[in-house]
CSV table of C-alpha atoms in Angstrom, one decimal:
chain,number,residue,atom,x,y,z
G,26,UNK,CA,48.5,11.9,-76.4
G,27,UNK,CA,45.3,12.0,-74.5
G,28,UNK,CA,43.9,8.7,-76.0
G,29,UNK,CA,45.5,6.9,-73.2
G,30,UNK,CA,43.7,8.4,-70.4
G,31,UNK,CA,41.7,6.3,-68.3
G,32,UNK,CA,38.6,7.8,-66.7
G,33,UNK,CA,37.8,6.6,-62.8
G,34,UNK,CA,35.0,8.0,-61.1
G,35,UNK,CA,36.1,8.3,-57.3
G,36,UNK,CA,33.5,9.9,-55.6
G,37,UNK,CA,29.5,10.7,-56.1
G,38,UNK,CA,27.6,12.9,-53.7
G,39,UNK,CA,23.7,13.4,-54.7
G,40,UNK,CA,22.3,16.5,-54.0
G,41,UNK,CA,20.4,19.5,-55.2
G,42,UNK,CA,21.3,21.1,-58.0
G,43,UNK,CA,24.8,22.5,-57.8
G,44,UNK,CA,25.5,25.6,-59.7
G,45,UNK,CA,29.5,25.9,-58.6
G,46,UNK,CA,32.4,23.7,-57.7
G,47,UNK,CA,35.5,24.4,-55.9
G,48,UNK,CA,38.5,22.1,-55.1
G,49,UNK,CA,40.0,23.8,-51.9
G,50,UNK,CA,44.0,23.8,-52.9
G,51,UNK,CA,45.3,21.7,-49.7
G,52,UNK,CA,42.4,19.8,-47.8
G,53,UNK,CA,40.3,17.3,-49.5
G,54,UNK,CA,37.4,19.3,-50.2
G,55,UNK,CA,35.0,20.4,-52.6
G,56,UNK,CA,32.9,23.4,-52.0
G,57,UNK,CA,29.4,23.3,-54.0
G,58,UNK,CA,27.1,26.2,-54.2
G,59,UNK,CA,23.4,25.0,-54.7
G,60,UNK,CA,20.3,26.2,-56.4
G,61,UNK,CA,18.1,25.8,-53.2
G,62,UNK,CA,20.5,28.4,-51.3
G,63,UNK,CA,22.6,25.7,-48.9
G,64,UNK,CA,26.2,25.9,-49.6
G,65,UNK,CA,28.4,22.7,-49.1
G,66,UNK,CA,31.9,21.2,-48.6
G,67,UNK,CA,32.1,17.7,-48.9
G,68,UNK,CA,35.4,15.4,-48.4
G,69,UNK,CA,35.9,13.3,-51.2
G,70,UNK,CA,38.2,10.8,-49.6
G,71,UNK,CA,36.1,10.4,-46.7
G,72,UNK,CA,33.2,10.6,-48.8
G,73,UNK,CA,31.3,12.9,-46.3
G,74,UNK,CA,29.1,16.3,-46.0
G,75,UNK,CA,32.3,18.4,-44.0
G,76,UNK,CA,29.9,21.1,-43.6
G,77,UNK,CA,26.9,22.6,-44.7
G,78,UNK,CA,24.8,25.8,-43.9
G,79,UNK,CA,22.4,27.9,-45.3
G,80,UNK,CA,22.9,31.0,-47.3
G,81,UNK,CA,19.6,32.5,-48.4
G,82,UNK,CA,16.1,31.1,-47.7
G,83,UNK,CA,14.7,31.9,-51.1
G,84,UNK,CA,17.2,32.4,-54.1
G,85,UNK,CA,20.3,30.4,-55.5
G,86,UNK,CA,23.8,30.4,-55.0
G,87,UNK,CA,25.5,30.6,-58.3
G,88,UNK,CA,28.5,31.2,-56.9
G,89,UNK,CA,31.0,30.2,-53.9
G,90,UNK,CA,35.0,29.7,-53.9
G,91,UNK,CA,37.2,29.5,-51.0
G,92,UNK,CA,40.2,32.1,-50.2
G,93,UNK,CA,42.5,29.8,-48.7
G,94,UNK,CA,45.2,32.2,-47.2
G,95,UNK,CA,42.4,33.7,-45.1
G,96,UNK,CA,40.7,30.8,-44.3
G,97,UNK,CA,37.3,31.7,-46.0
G,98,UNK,CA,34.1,30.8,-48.5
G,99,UNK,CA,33.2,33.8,-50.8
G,100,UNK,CA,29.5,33.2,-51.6
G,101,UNK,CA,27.6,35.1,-54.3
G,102,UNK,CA,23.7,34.7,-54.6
G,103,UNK,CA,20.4,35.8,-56.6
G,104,UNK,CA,19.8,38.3,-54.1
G,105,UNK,CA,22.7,40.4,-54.9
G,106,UNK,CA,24.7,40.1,-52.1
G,107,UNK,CA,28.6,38.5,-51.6
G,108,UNK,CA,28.6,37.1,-48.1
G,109,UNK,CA,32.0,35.9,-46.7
G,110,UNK,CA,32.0,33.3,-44.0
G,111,UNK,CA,35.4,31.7,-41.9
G,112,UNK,CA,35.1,27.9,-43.1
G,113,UNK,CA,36.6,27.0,-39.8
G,114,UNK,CA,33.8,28.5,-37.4
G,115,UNK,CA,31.2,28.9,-40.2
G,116,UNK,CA,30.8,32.6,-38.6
G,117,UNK,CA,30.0,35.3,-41.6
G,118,UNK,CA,32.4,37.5,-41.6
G,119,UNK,CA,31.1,40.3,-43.9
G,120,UNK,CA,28.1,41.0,-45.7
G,121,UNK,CA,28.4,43.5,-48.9
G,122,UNK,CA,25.2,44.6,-50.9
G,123,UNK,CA,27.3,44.3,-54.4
G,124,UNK,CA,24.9,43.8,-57.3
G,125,UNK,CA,21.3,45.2,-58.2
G,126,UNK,CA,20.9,41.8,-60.2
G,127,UNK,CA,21.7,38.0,-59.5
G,128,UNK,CA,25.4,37.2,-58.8
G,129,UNK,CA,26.7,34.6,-61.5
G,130,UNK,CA,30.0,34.1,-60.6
G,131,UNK,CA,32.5,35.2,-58.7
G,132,UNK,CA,36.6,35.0,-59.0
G,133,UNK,CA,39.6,35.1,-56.5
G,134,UNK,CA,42.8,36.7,-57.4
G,135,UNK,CA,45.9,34.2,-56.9
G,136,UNK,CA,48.1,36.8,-55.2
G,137,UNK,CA,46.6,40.1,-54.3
G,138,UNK,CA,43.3,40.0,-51.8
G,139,UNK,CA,41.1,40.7,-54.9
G,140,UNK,CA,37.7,39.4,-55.5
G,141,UNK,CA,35.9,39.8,-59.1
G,142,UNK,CA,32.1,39.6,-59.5
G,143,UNK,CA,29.6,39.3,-62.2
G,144,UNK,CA,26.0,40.1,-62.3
G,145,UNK,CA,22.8,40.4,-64.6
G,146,UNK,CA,23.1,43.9,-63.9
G,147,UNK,CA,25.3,44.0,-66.9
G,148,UNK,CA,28.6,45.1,-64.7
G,149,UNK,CA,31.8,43.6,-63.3
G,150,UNK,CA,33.0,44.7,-60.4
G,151,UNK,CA,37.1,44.5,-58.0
G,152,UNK,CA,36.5,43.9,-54.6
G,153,UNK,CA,39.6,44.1,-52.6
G,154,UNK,CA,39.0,42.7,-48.9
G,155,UNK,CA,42.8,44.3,-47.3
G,156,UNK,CA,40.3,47.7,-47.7
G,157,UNK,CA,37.5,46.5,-46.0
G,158,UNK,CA,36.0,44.9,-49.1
G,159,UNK,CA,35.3,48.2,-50.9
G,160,UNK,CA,34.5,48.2,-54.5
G,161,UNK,CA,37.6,49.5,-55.8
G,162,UNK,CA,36.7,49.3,-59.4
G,163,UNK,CA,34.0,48.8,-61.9
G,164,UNK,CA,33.8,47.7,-65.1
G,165,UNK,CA,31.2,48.7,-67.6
G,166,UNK,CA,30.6,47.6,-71.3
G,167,UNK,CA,28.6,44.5,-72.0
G,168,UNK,CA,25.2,44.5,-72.8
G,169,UNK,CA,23.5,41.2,-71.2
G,170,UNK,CA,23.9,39.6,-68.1
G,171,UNK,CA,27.7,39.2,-67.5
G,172,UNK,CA,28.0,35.4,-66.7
G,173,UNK,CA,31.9,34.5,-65.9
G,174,UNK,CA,34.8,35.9,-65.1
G,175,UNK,CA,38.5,34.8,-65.2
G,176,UNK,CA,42.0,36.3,-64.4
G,177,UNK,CA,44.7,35.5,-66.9
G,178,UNK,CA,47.0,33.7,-64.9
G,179,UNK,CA,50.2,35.0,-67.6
G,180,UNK,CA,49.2,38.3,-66.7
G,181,UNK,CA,47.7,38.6,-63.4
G,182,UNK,CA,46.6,42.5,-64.0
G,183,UNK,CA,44.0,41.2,-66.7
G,184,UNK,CA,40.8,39.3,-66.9
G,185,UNK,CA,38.4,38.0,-69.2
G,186,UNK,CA,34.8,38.4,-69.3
G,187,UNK,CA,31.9,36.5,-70.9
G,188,UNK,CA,28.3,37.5,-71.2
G,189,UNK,CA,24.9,37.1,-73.0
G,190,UNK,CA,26.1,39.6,-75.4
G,191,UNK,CA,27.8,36.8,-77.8
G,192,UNK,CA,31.2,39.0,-77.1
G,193,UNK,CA,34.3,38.1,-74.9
G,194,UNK,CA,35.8,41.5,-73.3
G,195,UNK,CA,39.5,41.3,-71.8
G,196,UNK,CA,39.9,43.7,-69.0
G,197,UNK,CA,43.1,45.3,-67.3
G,198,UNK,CA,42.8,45.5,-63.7
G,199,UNK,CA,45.3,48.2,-62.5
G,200,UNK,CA,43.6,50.5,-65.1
G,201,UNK,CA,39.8,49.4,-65.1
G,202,UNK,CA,40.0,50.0,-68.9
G,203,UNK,CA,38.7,47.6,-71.8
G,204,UNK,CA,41.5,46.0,-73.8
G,205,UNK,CA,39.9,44.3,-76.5
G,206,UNK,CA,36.4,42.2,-77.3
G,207,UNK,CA,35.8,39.5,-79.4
G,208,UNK,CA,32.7,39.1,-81.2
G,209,UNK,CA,32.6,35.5,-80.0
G,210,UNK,CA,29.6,33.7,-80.7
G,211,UNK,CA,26.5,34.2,-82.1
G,212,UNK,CA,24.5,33.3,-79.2
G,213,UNK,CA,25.2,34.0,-75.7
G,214,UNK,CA,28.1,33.0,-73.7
G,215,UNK,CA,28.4,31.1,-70.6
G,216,UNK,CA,31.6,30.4,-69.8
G,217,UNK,CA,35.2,31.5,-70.1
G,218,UNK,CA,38.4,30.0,-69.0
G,219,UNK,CA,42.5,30.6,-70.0
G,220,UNK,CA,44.9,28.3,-70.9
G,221,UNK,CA,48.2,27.1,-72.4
G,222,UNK,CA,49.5,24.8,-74.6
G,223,UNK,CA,53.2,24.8,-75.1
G,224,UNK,CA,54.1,28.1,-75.0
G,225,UNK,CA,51.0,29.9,-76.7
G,226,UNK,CA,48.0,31.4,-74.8
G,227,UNK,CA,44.7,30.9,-75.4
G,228,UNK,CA,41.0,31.1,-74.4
G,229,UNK,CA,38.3,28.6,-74.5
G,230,UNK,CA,34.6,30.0,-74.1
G,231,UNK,CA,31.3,28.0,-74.3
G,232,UNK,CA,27.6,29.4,-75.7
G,233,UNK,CA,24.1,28.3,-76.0
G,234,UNK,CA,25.0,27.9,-79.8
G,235,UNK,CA,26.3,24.4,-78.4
G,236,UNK,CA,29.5,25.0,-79.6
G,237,UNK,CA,33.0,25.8,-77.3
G,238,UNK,CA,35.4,28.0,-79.0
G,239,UNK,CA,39.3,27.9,-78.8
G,240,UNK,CA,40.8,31.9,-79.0
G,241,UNK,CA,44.9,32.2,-80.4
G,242,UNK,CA,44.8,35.0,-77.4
G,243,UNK,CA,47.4,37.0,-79.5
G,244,UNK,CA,46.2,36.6,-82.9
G,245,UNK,CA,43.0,37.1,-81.1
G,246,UNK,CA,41.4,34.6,-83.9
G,247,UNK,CA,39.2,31.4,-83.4
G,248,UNK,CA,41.5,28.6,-84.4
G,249,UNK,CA,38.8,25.8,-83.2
G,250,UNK,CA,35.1,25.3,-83.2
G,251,UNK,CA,34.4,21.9,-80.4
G,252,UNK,CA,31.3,20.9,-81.9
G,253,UNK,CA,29.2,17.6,-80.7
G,254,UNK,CA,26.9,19.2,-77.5
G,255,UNK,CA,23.1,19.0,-78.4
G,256,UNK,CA,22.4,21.7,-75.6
G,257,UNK,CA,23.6,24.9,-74.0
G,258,UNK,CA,27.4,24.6,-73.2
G,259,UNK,CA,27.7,25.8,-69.4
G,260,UNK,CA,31.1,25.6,-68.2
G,261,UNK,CA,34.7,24.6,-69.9
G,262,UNK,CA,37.9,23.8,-68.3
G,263,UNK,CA,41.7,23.0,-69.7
G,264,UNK,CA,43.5,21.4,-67.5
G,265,UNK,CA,47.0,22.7,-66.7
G,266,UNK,CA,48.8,19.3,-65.8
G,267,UNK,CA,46.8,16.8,-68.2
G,268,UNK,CA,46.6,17.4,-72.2
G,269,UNK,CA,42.4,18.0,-72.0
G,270,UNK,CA,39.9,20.2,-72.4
G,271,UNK,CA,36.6,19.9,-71.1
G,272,UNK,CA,33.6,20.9,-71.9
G,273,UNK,CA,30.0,20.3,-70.2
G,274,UNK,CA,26.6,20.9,-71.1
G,275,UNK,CA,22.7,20.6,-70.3
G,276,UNK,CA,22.6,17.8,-72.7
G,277,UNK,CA,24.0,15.7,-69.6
G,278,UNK,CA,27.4,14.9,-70.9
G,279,UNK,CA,31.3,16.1,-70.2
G,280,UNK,CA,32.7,15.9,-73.6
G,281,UNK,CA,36.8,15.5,-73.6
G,282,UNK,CA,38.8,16.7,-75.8
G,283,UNK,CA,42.4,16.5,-76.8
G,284,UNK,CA,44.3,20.0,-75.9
G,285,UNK,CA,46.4,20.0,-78.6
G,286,UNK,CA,45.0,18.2,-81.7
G,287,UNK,CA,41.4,19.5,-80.5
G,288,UNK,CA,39.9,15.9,-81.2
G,289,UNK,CA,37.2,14.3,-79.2
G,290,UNK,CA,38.7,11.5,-76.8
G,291,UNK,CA,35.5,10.6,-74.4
G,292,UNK,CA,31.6,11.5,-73.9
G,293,UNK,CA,31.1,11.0,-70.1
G,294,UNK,CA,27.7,10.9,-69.0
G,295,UNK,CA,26.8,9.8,-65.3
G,296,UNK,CA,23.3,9.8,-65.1
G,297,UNK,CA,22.9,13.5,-62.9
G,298,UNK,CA,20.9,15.4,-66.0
G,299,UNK,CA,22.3,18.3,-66.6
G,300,UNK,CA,25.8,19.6,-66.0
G,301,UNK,CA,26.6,23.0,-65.4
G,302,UNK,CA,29.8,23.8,-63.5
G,303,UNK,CA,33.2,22.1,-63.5
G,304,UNK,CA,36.9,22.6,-61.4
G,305,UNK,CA,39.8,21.0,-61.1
G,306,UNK,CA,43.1,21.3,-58.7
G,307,UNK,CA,46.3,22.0,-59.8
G,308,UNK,CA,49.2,19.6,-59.0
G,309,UNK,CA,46.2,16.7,-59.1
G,310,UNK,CA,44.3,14.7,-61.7
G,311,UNK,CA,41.2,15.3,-60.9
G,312,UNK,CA,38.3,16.9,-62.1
G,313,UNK,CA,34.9,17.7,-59.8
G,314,UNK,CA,31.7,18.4,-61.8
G,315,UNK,CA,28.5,19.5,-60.6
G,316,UNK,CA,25.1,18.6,-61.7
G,317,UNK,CA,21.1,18.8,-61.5
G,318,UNK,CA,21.7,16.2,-59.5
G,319,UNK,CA,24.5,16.3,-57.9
G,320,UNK,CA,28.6,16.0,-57.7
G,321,UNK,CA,30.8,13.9,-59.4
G,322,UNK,CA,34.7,13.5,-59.0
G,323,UNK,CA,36.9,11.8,-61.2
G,324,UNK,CA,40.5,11.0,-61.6
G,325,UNK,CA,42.1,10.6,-64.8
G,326,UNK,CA,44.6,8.6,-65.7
């Protein structure tokens, strides 16, 4: 199925190193949050910086997505603090102190005005911005720094966590109560990400073991091991329009990987050392990753 696909890089924007990527759902933009503190949006078919500002003066941004209904960028940093800025006038808009640690990632809710972050200080926590942003819920349990989050977009009222811990914890939102956690890796985890193939659920989670792992979410057992990486594995991604998975890593290279049969289909390697975060927009064929070095679009056909 997937050995067909043609890769075609579109666009390359060199920068410093980008620790998130966004694809904003209707403009052609790509919002990267960078290690030096400077937050981005670049359009890809003009091949342009959109905009650009300054965050913090000293620490990273690990995180930033946009909230499209409200016209926004959600920003998490080292500092511990989720800023909010209007992407129109660039104006911040809020400024919440939200973590005691670094801010590793942070997650938007599809439908309700929800946002998710994770921290080093261990905890996950529900901010809900139609309340003035208050932290309406915590979520306690892992044991290392708590590096993604993901809502399960089959069941909007639960999320899934990955940490340093080597464990996977699913959360329920309305509740703020563990569901279950899966003893996941053997080294610590980096990334987590839902997806479907045919009918069935699943999650895909990525560790410094170099391995990705593919989760029957019901059965709740590994059914796949993606092995090939020779480094960390930072970020994963299934696409929910093409049959791929992909998986990136600090060995420099996006592996590819057939959704269904689970078999390697490409090695892409574009010369920006390593990779660490990756998105892509529904409806579309592309995939944005972001790099030491920069950001890298491509289409696939």
């Amino acid at each position: 199925m997937a050995q067909s696909l043609k890769f075609e890089k579109e666009f390359v924007q060199t920068s410093e190193r980008v620790k998130s990527v966004d694809l904003h759902p209707t403009k052609p933009w790509i919002l990267a949050a960078l290690h030096s503190g400077n937050v981005c949006v670049w359009d890809y078919q003009l091949q342009k910086i959109e905009k650009s500002f300054k965050v913090t003066e000293s620490v990273p941004v690990r995180s930033a997505k946009f909230i499209e209904r409200e016209n926004w960028i959600v920003v998490g940093a080292d500092d511990g603090l989720i800023r909010i800025y209007n992407y129109d006038t660039l104006e911040m808009i809020k400024q919440i102190e939200a973590h005691t640690d670094f801010i590793r990632n942070l997650a938007v809710h599809p439908t309700l005005p929800y946002v998710l972050s994770a921290s080093d200080d261990k905890l996950i926590k529900l901010w809900d911005w139609e309340k003035g942003w208050i932290c309406s819920k915590v979520f306690e349990g892992h044991e290392h720094y708590v590096m993604q989050v993901a809502f399960n977009p089959n069941d909007l009222s639960t999320f899934a966590s990955a940490s340093l811990d080597g464990t996977l914890k699913i959360w329920n939102v309305d509740s703020g109560s563990l569901d279950f956690t899966l003893e996941a890796h053997p080294k610590g985890i980096n990334c987590v990400q839902y997806f479907t193939c045919g009918d069935k659920p699943f999650l895909i989670s990525g560790s410094d073991d170099h391995t990705a792992k593919i989760w029957d979410y019901e059965t709740k057992g590994c059914v796949q091991t993606l092995e090939g990486h020779t480094h960390n594995v930072t970020a994963v991604s299934a696409h929910p329009e093409l049959p791929v998975i992909s998986t990136c890593s600090e060995d420099g290279t996006v592996r590819v990987w057939d959704k269904t049969s689970y078999r390697l289909e490409n090695t892409l390697e574009y010369g920006l050392e390593r990779v660490w975060t990756v998105a892509y927009m529904k409806g579309s064929s592309k995939f944005v990753f972001g790099c030491d070095k920069g950001t890298i679009v491509l289409k696939i056909n």
